[in-house]
GROMACS .gro file of N, CA, C and O in nm:
model
  456
    1MET      N    1   0.084  -0.119   0.000
    1MET     CA    2   0.000   0.000   0.000
    1MET      C    3   0.088   0.125   0.000
    1MET      O    4   0.188   0.132   0.069
    2ALA      N    5   0.047   0.220  -0.078
    2ALA     CA    6   0.115   0.349  -0.080
    2ALA      C    7   0.026   0.447  -0.005
    2ALA      O    8  -0.091   0.465  -0.041
    3PRO      N    9   0.076   0.512   0.098
    3PRO     CA   10  -0.008   0.594   0.186
    3PRO      C   11  -0.079   0.711   0.119
    3PRO      O   12  -0.186   0.751   0.162
    4ASP      N   13  -0.024   0.765   0.012
    4ASP     CA   14  -0.086   0.881  -0.055
    4ASP      C   15  -0.166   0.842  -0.179
    4ASP      O   16  -0.212   0.930  -0.252
    5CYS      N   17  -0.182   0.713  -0.204
    5CYS     CA   18  -0.248   0.666  -0.325
    5CYS      C   19  -0.400   0.658  -0.305
    5CYS      O   20  -0.448   0.593  -0.212
    6LEU      N   21  -0.474   0.726  -0.392
    6LEU     CA   22  -0.620   0.725  -0.386
    6LEU      C   23  -0.675   0.583  -0.388
    6LEU      O   24  -0.762   0.548  -0.307
    7PHE      N   25  -0.628   0.499  -0.481
    7PHE     CA   26  -0.682   0.364  -0.492
    7PHE      C   27  -0.644   0.278  -0.372
    7PHE      O   28  -0.723   0.194  -0.329
    8CYS      N   29  -0.526   0.298  -0.315
    8CYS     CA   30  -0.489   0.224  -0.194
    8CYS      C   31  -0.583   0.261  -0.079
    8CYS      O   32  -0.621   0.174   0.000
    9LYS      N   33  -0.624   0.387  -0.073
    9LYS     CA   34  -0.718   0.430   0.031
    9LYS      C   35  -0.856   0.369   0.008
    9LYS      O   36  -0.924   0.330   0.104
   10ILE      N   37  -0.897   0.356  -0.117
   10ILE     CA   38  -1.025   0.290  -0.147
   10ILE      C   39  -1.016   0.142  -0.109
   10ILE      O   40  -1.108   0.088  -0.047
   11ILE      N   41  -0.908   0.077  -0.143
   11ILE     CA   42  -0.889  -0.064  -0.109
   11ILE      C   43  -0.892  -0.083   0.042
   11ILE      O   44  -0.955  -0.176   0.093
   12ALA      N   45  -0.827   0.008   0.116
   12ALA     CA   46  -0.824  -0.001   0.262
   12ALA      C   47  -0.957   0.034   0.326
   12ALA      O   48  -0.979   0.006   0.445
   13GLY      N   49  -1.045   0.098   0.250
   13GLY     CA   50  -1.176   0.136   0.305
   13GLY      C   51  -1.180   0.272   0.369
   13GLY      O   52  -1.282   0.311   0.424
   14THR      N   53  -1.070   0.347   0.364
   14THR     CA   54  -1.071   0.481   0.423
   14THR      C   55  -1.140   0.583   0.334
   14THR      O   56  -1.180   0.689   0.381
   15ILE      N   57  -1.153   0.551   0.205
   15ILE     CA   58  -1.236   0.629   0.112
   15ILE      C   59  -1.342   0.532   0.061
   15ILE      O   60  -1.308   0.423   0.012
   16PRO      N   61  -1.469   0.567   0.073
   16PRO     CA   62  -1.574   0.474   0.032
   16PRO      C   63  -1.585   0.462  -0.120
   16PRO      O   64  -1.553   0.556  -0.194
   17ALA      N   65  -1.627   0.345  -0.165
   17ALA     CA   66  -1.654   0.319  -0.306
   17ALA      C   67  -1.761   0.211  -0.313
   17ALA      O   68  -1.767   0.124  -0.226
   18ASN      N   69  -1.844   0.218  -0.414
   18ASN     CA   70  -1.947   0.118  -0.436
   18ASN      C   71  -1.883  -0.002  -0.505
   18ASN      O   72  -1.875  -0.007  -0.628
   19ARG      N   73  -1.836  -0.098  -0.428
   19ARG     CA   74  -1.766  -0.213  -0.483
   19ARG      C   75  -1.866  -0.306  -0.553
   19ARG      O   76  -1.954  -0.361  -0.488
   20VAL      N   77  -1.850  -0.321  -0.682
   20VAL     CA   78  -1.936  -0.412  -0.757
   20VAL      C   79  -1.870  -0.548  -0.771
   20VAL      O   80  -1.935  -0.645  -0.814
   21TYR      N   81  -1.742  -0.556  -0.735
   21TYR     CA   82  -1.667  -0.680  -0.745
   21TYR      C   83  -1.553  -0.674  -0.645
   21TYR      O   84  -1.493  -0.569  -0.625
   22GLU      N   85  -1.524  -0.791  -0.585
   22GLU     CA   86  -1.406  -0.800  -0.499
   22GLU      C   87  -1.367  -0.946  -0.487
   22GLU      O   88  -1.451  -1.034  -0.471
   23ASP      N   89  -1.237  -0.969  -0.495
   23ASP     CA   90  -1.180  -1.100  -0.463
   23ASP      C   91  -1.049  -1.074  -0.389
   23ASP      O   92  -1.023  -0.961  -0.349
   24GLU      N   93  -0.970  -1.176  -0.370
   24GLU     CA   94  -0.849  -1.156  -0.288
   24GLU      C   95  -0.743  -1.072  -0.356
   24GLU      O   96  -0.652  -1.021  -0.290
   25PHE      N   97  -0.754  -1.052  -0.490
   25PHE     CA   98  -0.650  -0.980  -0.563
   25PHE      C   99  -0.691  -0.842  -0.615
   25PHE      O  100  -0.605  -0.760  -0.645
   26CYS      N  101  -0.821  -0.817  -0.629
   26CYS     CA  102  -0.862  -0.690  -0.689
   26CYS      C  103  -1.003  -0.651  -0.647
   26CYS      O  104  -1.077  -0.732  -0.589
   27ILE      N  105  -1.037  -0.526  -0.677
   27ILE     CA  106  -1.173  -0.476  -0.657
   27ILE      C  107  -1.219  -0.407  -0.784
   27ILE      O  108  -1.138  -0.366  -0.866
   28GLY      N  109  -1.350  -0.396  -0.798
   28GLY     CA  110  -1.408  -0.324  -0.910
   28GLY      C  111  -1.512  -0.226  -0.857
   28GLY      O  112  -1.590  -0.260  -0.769
   29PHE      N  113  -1.510  -0.104  -0.911
   29PHE     CA  114  -1.604  -0.001  -0.867
   29PHE      C  115  -1.625   0.099  -0.980
   29PHE      O  116  -1.542   0.110  -1.071
   30PRO      N  117  -1.736   0.175  -0.977
   30PRO     CA  118  -1.764   0.272  -1.084
   30PRO      C  119  -1.663   0.386  -1.087
   30PRO      O  120  -1.617   0.433  -0.983
   31ASP      N  121  -1.630   0.429  -1.208
   31ASP     CA  122  -1.546   0.548  -1.227
   31ASP      C  123  -1.627   0.671  -1.189
   31ASP      O  124  -1.747   0.678  -1.219
   32ILE      N  125  -1.565   0.768  -1.124
   32ILE     CA  126  -1.638   0.888  -1.083
   32ILE      C  127  -1.666   0.983  -1.199
   32ILE      O  128  -1.746   1.075  -1.186
   33ASN      N  129  -1.600   0.960  -1.313
   33ASN     CA  130  -1.621   1.041  -1.432
   33ASN      C  131  -1.650   0.948  -1.550
   33ASN      O  132  -1.567   0.933  -1.641
   34PRO      N  133  -1.768   0.884  -1.551
   34PRO     CA  134  -1.793   0.779  -1.651
   34PRO      C  135  -1.793   0.832  -1.794
   34PRO      O  136  -1.845   0.939  -1.822
   35GLN      N  137  -1.733   0.752  -1.881
   35GLN     CA  138  -1.725   0.784  -2.023
   35GLN      C  139  -1.815   0.694  -2.108
   35GLN      O  140  -1.812   0.702  -2.231
   36ALA      N  141  -1.893   0.609  -2.043
   36ALA     CA  142  -1.986   0.518  -2.109
   36ALA      C  143  -2.093   0.483  -2.007
   36ALA      O  144  -2.074   0.505  -1.886
   37PRO      N  145  -2.208   0.430  -2.052
   37PRO     CA  146  -2.312   0.391  -1.956
   37PRO      C  147  -2.261   0.298  -1.846
   37PRO      O  148  -2.301   0.310  -1.730
   38THR      N  149  -2.172   0.206  -1.882
   38THR     CA  150  -2.100   0.126  -1.783
   38THR      C  151  -1.954   0.165  -1.792
   38THR      O  152  -1.893   0.154  -1.898
   39HIS      N  153  -1.899   0.215  -1.682
   39HIS     CA  154  -1.757   0.250  -1.675
   39HIS      C  155  -1.709   0.215  -1.536
   39HIS      O  156  -1.734   0.287  -1.438
   40LEU      N  157  -1.643   0.101  -1.528
   40LEU     CA  158  -1.593   0.051  -1.400
   40LEU      C  159  -1.441   0.045  -1.403
   40LEU      O  160  -1.380   0.031  -1.509
   41LEU      N  161  -1.382   0.057  -1.285
   41LEU     CA  162  -1.238   0.042  -1.269
   41LEU      C  163  -1.210  -0.091  -1.201
   41LEU      O  164  -1.280  -0.127  -1.105
   42ILE      N  165  -1.112  -0.163  -1.249
   42ILE     CA  166  -1.067  -0.287  -1.185
   42ILE      C  167  -0.926  -0.259  -1.136
   42ILE      O  168  -0.836  -0.225  -1.215
   43VAL      N  169  -0.908  -0.267  -1.004
   43VAL     CA  170  -0.786  -0.220  -0.939
   43VAL      C  171  -0.724  -0.333  -0.857
   43VAL      O  172  -0.793  -0.392  -0.772
   44PRO      N  173  -0.597  -0.365  -0.880
   44PRO     CA  174  -0.534  -0.468  -0.797
   44PRO      C  175  -0.514  -0.418  -0.654
   44PRO      O  176  -0.490  -0.299  -0.632
   45LYS      N  177  -0.526  -0.508  -0.559
   45LYS     CA  178  -0.504  -0.471  -0.419
   45LYS      C  179  -0.356  -0.443  -0.392
   45LYS      O  180  -0.323  -0.367  -0.303
   46GLU      N  181  -0.269  -0.503  -0.470
   46GLU     CA  182  -0.125  -0.475  -0.460
   46GLU      C  183  -0.098  -0.342  -0.531
   46GLU      O  184  -0.142  -0.321  -0.644
   47HIS      N  185  -0.026  -0.253  -0.465
   47HIS     CA  186   0.008  -0.126  -0.530
   47HIS      C  187   0.117  -0.150  -0.633
   47HIS      O  188   0.225  -0.199  -0.604
   48LEU      N  189   0.084  -0.115  -0.757
   48LEU     CA  190   0.178  -0.119  -0.868
   48LEU      C  191   0.150   0.009  -0.945
   48LEU      O  192   0.037   0.031  -0.990
   49ALA      N  193   0.248   0.096  -0.957
   49ALA     CA  194   0.225   0.231  -1.009
   49ALA      C  195   0.164   0.234  -1.148
   49ALA      O  196   0.080   0.319  -1.177
   50SER      N  197   0.205   0.144  -1.236
   50SER     CA  198   0.151   0.143  -1.372
   50SER      C  199   0.189   0.012  -1.438
   50SER      O  200   0.273  -0.064  -1.387
   51LEU      N  201   0.131  -0.012  -1.555
   51LEU     CA  202   0.167  -0.132  -1.630
   51LEU      C  203   0.315  -0.127  -1.669
   51LEU      O  204   0.381  -0.231  -1.676
   52ALA      N  205   0.368  -0.007  -1.690
   52ALA     CA  206   0.510   0.007  -1.726
   52ALA      C  207   0.602  -0.039  -1.613
   52ALA      O  208   0.718  -0.071  -1.638
   53LYS      N  209   0.552  -0.045  -1.491
   53LYS     CA  210   0.632  -0.089  -1.376
   53LYS      C  211   0.619  -0.239  -1.351
   53LYS      O  212   0.684  -0.292  -1.261
   54ALA      N  213   0.536  -0.307  -1.428
   54ALA     CA  214   0.516  -0.450  -1.409
   54ALA      C  215   0.639  -0.528  -1.454
   54ALA      O  216   0.701  -0.495  -1.555
   55ASP      N  217   0.672  -0.628  -1.377
   55ASP     CA  218   0.781  -0.719  -1.408
   55ASP      C  219   0.720  -0.854  -1.445
   55ASP      O  220   0.600  -0.876  -1.425
   56PRO      N  221   0.802  -0.947  -1.496
   56PRO     CA  222   0.747  -1.080  -1.527
   56PRO      C  223   0.674  -1.145  -1.409
   56PRO      O  224   0.577  -1.217  -1.428
   57GLU      N  225   0.714  -1.113  -1.287
   57GLU     CA  226   0.647  -1.170  -1.169
   57GLU      C  227   0.502  -1.121  -1.156
   57GLU      O  228   0.423  -1.181  -1.085
   58HIS      N  229   0.468  -1.012  -1.222
   58HIS     CA  230   0.332  -0.959  -1.217
   58HIS      C  231   0.239  -1.021  -1.321
   58HIS      O  232   0.121  -0.987  -1.325
   59THR      N  233   0.291  -1.108  -1.406
   59THR     CA  234   0.209  -1.169  -1.511
   59THR      C  235   0.083  -1.235  -1.455
   59THR      O  236  -0.026  -1.212  -1.510
   60PRO      N  237   0.090  -1.314  -1.348
   60PRO     CA  238  -0.034  -1.372  -1.295
   60PRO      C  239  -0.134  -1.266  -1.249
   60PRO      O  240  -0.255  -1.280  -1.270
   61LEU      N  241  -0.087  -1.158  -1.191
   61LEU     CA  242  -0.176  -1.052  -1.144
   61LEU      C  243  -0.244  -0.982  -1.263
   61LEU      O  244  -0.366  -0.962  -1.262
   62VAL      N  245  -0.167  -0.949  -1.365
   62VAL     CA  246  -0.224  -0.881  -1.482
   62VAL      C  247  -0.325  -0.974  -1.550
   62VAL      O  248  -0.434  -0.930  -1.590
   63GLY      N  249  -0.293  -1.101  -1.561
   63GLY     CA  250  -0.388  -1.196  -1.617
   63GLY      C  251  -0.514  -1.207  -1.533
   63GLY      O  252  -0.624  -1.215  -1.588
   64HIS      N  253  -0.499  -1.203  -1.402
   64HIS     CA  254  -0.615  -1.208  -1.314
   64HIS      C  255  -0.704  -1.086  -1.332
   64HIS      O  256  -0.827  -1.097  -1.331
   65LEU      N  257  -0.644  -0.969  -1.349
   65LEU     CA  258  -0.724  -0.848  -1.373
   65LEU      C  259  -0.808  -0.862  -1.499
   65LEU      O  260  -0.926  -0.823  -1.501
   66MET      N  261  -0.750  -0.920  -1.604
   66MET     CA  262  -0.826  -0.940  -1.728
   66MET      C  263  -0.939  -1.040  -1.707
   66MET      O  264  -1.051  -1.018  -1.755
   67ALA      N  265  -0.913  -1.146  -1.634
   67ALA     CA  266  -1.017  -1.245  -1.606
   67ALA      C  267  -1.128  -1.183  -1.521
   67ALA      O  268  -1.247  -1.208  -1.545
   68ALA      N  269  -1.091  -1.102  -1.424
   68ALA     CA  270  -1.191  -1.034  -1.341
   68ALA      C  271  -1.274  -0.939  -1.426
   68ALA      O  272  -1.397  -0.930  -1.409
   69ALA      N  273  -1.211  -0.868  -1.519
   69ALA     CA  274  -1.284  -0.776  -1.607
   69ALA      C  275  -1.387  -0.853  -1.689
   69ALA      O  276  -1.501  -0.807  -1.707
   70THR      N  277  -1.351  -0.970  -1.737
   70THR     CA  278  -1.445  -1.053  -1.814
   70THR      C  279  -1.562  -1.096  -1.727
   70THR      O  280  -1.678  -1.090  -1.769
   71GLU      N  281  -1.533  -1.138  -1.605
   71GLU     CA  282  -1.639  -1.178  -1.512
   71GLU      C  283  -1.733  -1.061  -1.480
   71GLU      O  284  -1.854  -1.074  -1.478
   72ILE      N  285  -1.674  -0.945  -1.457
   72ILE     CA  286  -1.755  -0.825  -1.428
   72ILE      C  287  -1.840  -0.788  -1.549
   72ILE      O  288  -1.957  -0.755  -1.536
   73ALA      N  289  -1.782  -0.794  -1.669
   73ALA     CA  290  -1.856  -0.762  -1.790
   73ALA      C  291  -1.978  -0.854  -1.804
   73ALA      O  292  -2.087  -0.808  -1.839
   74ARG      N  293  -1.961  -0.981  -1.775
   74ARG     CA  294  -2.074  -1.075  -1.779
   74ARG      C  295  -2.180  -1.035  -1.677
   74ARG      O  296  -2.299  -1.034  -1.708
   75SER      N  297  -2.136  -1.001  -1.555
   75SER     CA  298  -2.232  -0.965  -1.450
   75SER      C  299  -2.305  -0.836  -1.483
   75SER      O  300  -2.418  -0.815  -1.438
   76GLN      N  301  -2.242  -0.749  -1.563
   76GLN     CA  302  -2.303  -0.623  -1.603
   76GLN      C  303  -2.384  -0.637  -1.733
   76GLN      O  304  -2.434  -0.539  -1.785
   77LYS      N  305  -2.391  -0.761  -1.783
   77LYS     CA  306  -2.470  -0.793  -1.903
   77LYS      C  307  -2.423  -0.715  -2.027
   77LYS      O  308  -2.503  -0.664  -2.104
   78LEU      N  309  -2.293  -0.709  -2.044
   78LEU     CA  310  -2.234  -0.640  -2.160
   78LEU      C  311  -2.214  -0.737  -2.275
   78LEU      O  312  -2.106  -0.744  -2.336
   79SER      N  313  -2.318  -0.813  -2.308
   79SER     CA  314  -2.307  -0.918  -2.408
   79SER      C  315  -2.284  -0.866  -2.550
   79SER      O  316  -2.238  -0.940  -2.637
   80ASN      N  317  -2.313  -0.740  -2.577
   80ASN     CA  318  -2.287  -0.683  -2.710
   80ASN      C  319  -2.143  -0.638  -2.725
   80ASN      O  320  -2.103  -0.595  -2.832
   81GLY      N  321  -2.066  -0.642  -2.618
   81GLY     CA  322  -1.926  -0.607  -2.624
   81GLY      C  323  -1.889  -0.498  -2.526
   81GLY      O  324  -1.975  -0.434  -2.465
   82TYR      N  325  -1.761  -0.479  -2.510
   82TYR     CA  326  -1.707  -0.382  -2.416
   82TYR      C  327  -1.563  -0.353  -2.454
   82TYR      O  328  -1.505  -0.420  -2.539
   83ARG      N  329  -1.507  -0.254  -2.390
   83ARG     CA  330  -1.367  -0.218  -2.412
   83ARG      C  331  -1.295  -0.217  -2.278
   83ARG      O  332  -1.348  -0.169  -2.179
   84ILE      N  333  -1.172  -0.266  -2.279
   84ILE     CA  334  -1.085  -0.261  -2.162
   84ILE      C  335  -0.969  -0.169  -2.199
   84ILE      O  336  -0.903  -0.189  -2.302
   85VAL      N  337  -0.945  -0.069  -2.115
   85VAL     CA  338  -0.840   0.029  -2.141
   85VAL      C  339  -0.746   0.033  -2.022
   85VAL      O  340  -0.792   0.033  -1.906
   86VAL      N  341  -0.617   0.040  -2.050
   86VAL     CA  342  -0.516   0.060  -1.946
   86VAL      C  343  -0.435   0.182  -1.985
   86VAL      O  344  -0.353   0.177  -2.076
   87ASN      N  345  -0.459   0.294  -1.918
   87ASN     CA  346  -0.381   0.415  -1.941
   87ASN      C  347  -0.248   0.399  -1.868
   87ASN      O  348  -0.247   0.365  -1.749
   88THR      N  349  -0.139   0.426  -1.937
   88THR     CA  350  -0.007   0.406  -1.878
   88THR      C  351   0.078   0.530  -1.901
   88THR      O  352   0.104   0.567  -2.016
   89GLY      N  353   0.119   0.593  -1.793
   89GLY     CA  354   0.205   0.711  -1.800
   89GLY      C  355   0.130   0.837  -1.841
   89GLY      O  356   0.012   0.834  -1.876
   90GLU      N  357   0.200   0.947  -1.834
   90GLU     CA  358   0.141   1.078  -1.862
   90GLU      C  359   0.083   1.087  -2.003
   90GLU      O  360  -0.031   1.128  -2.023
   91ASP      N  361   0.161   1.046  -2.104
   91ASP     CA  362   0.112   1.052  -2.241
   91ASP      C  363  -0.002   0.954  -2.266
   91ASP      O  364  -0.081   0.973  -2.357
   92GLY      N  365  -0.010   0.850  -2.185
   92GLY     CA  366  -0.117   0.752  -2.198
   92GLY      C  367  -0.244   0.793  -2.126
   92GLY      O  368  -0.344   0.721  -2.131
   93GLY      N  369  -0.240   0.907  -2.057
   93GLY     CA  370  -0.359   0.957  -1.989
   93GLY      C  371  -0.378   0.906  -1.847
   93GLY      O  372  -0.484   0.924  -1.788
   94GLN      N  373  -0.276   0.844  -1.789
   94GLN     CA  374  -0.288   0.792  -1.653
   94GLN      C  375  -0.285   0.908  -1.553
   94GLN      O  376  -0.192   0.988  -1.554
   95THR      N  377  -0.388   0.917  -1.469
   95THR     CA  378  -0.395   1.024  -1.370
   95THR      C  379  -0.382   0.973  -1.227
   95THR      O  380  -0.346   1.050  -1.138
   96VAL      N  381  -0.410   0.846  -1.203
   96VAL     CA  382  -0.389   0.785  -1.072
   96VAL      C  383  -0.278   0.683  -1.091
   96VAL      O  384  -0.291   0.591  -1.172
   97HIS      N  385  -0.171   0.698  -1.016
   97HIS     CA  386  -0.053   0.614  -1.034
   97HIS      C  387  -0.064   0.487  -0.951
   97HIS      O  388   0.012   0.464  -0.857
   98HIS      N  389  -0.163   0.407  -0.989
   98HIS     CA  390  -0.187   0.273  -0.937
   98HIS      C  391  -0.250   0.200  -1.055
   98HIS      O  392  -0.352   0.245  -1.108
   99LEU      N  393  -0.188   0.093  -1.100
   99LEU     CA  394  -0.238   0.019  -1.215
   99LEU      C  395  -0.389  -0.004  -1.201
   99LEU      O  396  -0.437  -0.040  -1.093
  100HIS      N  397  -0.464   0.019  -1.308
  100HIS     CA  398  -0.607  -0.010  -1.309
  100HIS      C  399  -0.656  -0.025  -1.451
  100HIS      O  400  -0.600   0.032  -1.544
  101LEU      N  401  -0.759  -0.106  -1.467
  101LEU     CA  402  -0.825  -0.127  -1.594
  101LEU      C  403  -0.955  -0.049  -1.595
  101LEU      O  404  -1.025  -0.045  -1.494
  102HIS      N  405  -0.987   0.011  -1.707
  102HIS     CA  406  -1.118   0.073  -1.729
  102HIS      C  407  -1.200  -0.028  -1.809
  102HIS      O  408  -1.155  -0.074  -1.915
  103LEU      N  409  -1.317  -0.061  -1.761
  103LEU     CA  410  -1.411  -0.145  -1.833
  103LEU      C  411  -1.526  -0.056  -1.879
  103LEU      O  412  -1.597   0.002  -1.797
  104LEU      N  413  -1.538  -0.039  -2.010
  104LEU     CA  414  -1.639   0.050  -2.067
  104LEU      C  415  -1.734  -0.030  -2.155
  104LEU      O  416  -1.690  -0.113  -2.235
  105GLY      N  417  -1.863  -0.003  -2.140
  105GLY     CA  418  -1.961  -0.073  -2.222
  105GLY      C  419  -2.096  -0.005  -2.216
  105GLY      O  420  -2.113   0.099  -2.154
  106GLY      N  421  -2.193  -0.068  -2.281
  106GLY     CA  422  -2.328  -0.015  -2.281
  106GLY      C  423  -2.357   0.077  -2.398
  106GLY      O  424  -2.466   0.134  -2.408
  107ARG      N  425  -2.260   0.093  -2.488
  107ARG     CA  426  -2.278   0.172  -2.610
  107ARG      C  427  -2.171   0.127  -2.709
  107ARG      O  428  -2.069   0.070  -2.669
  108PRO      N  429  -2.190   0.155  -2.838
  108PRO     CA  430  -2.085   0.123  -2.936
  108PRO      C  431  -1.959   0.206  -2.907
  108PRO      O  432  -1.968   0.325  -2.876
  109MET      N  433  -1.844   0.143  -2.919
  109MET     CA  434  -1.716   0.210  -2.902
  109MET      C  435  -1.662   0.250  -3.040
  109MET      O  436  -1.677   0.175  -3.137
  110LEU      N  437  -1.607   0.368  -3.050
  110LEU     CA  438  -1.554   0.418  -3.176
  110LEU      C  439  -1.405   0.393  -3.187
  110LEU      O  440  -1.336   0.372  -3.087
  111TRP      N  441  -1.354   0.400  -3.308
  111TRP     CA  442  -1.210   0.385  -3.332
  111TRP      C  443  -1.166   0.493  -3.431
  111TRP      O  444  -1.240   0.517  -3.527
  112PRO      N  445  -1.057   0.561  -3.416
  112PRO     CA  446  -0.963   0.546  -3.306
  112PRO      C  447  -1.018   0.604  -3.175
  112PRO      O  448  -1.102   0.695  -3.178
  113PRO      N  449  -0.970   0.551  -3.063
  113PRO     CA  450  -1.027   0.589  -2.934
  113PRO      C  451  -0.987   0.728  -2.885
  113PRO      O  452  -1.059   0.787  -2.807
  114GLY      N  453  -0.871   0.779  -2.918
  114GLY     CA  454  -0.832   0.906  -2.859
  114GLY      C  455  -0.752   0.987  -2.946
  114GLY      O  456  -0.717   1.063  -3.003
   0.00000   0.00000   0.00000
């Protein structure tokens, strides 16, 4: 846990969040600035600043986040499809320096995304 990290505080429960998913490795909750009818964040309980900081030892965790996103998408009835986004670094649009996945759905997604 990083003491000044927003997501670490949510994981610890010191900042409330409407948890729609939780297991021993991650939590899922709505984004406070949704960009789609369904916009959830999937956040590992282990503090990892970004995907760029992941080492080979993090492969099981990153894979678990993807599996959790799929499970959450099913529970949210996103059967027409969804998008998973990982913003990494300043140029990638990352604003909270704790690895997290954005799960977006409930409308058609356009390309290119940004």
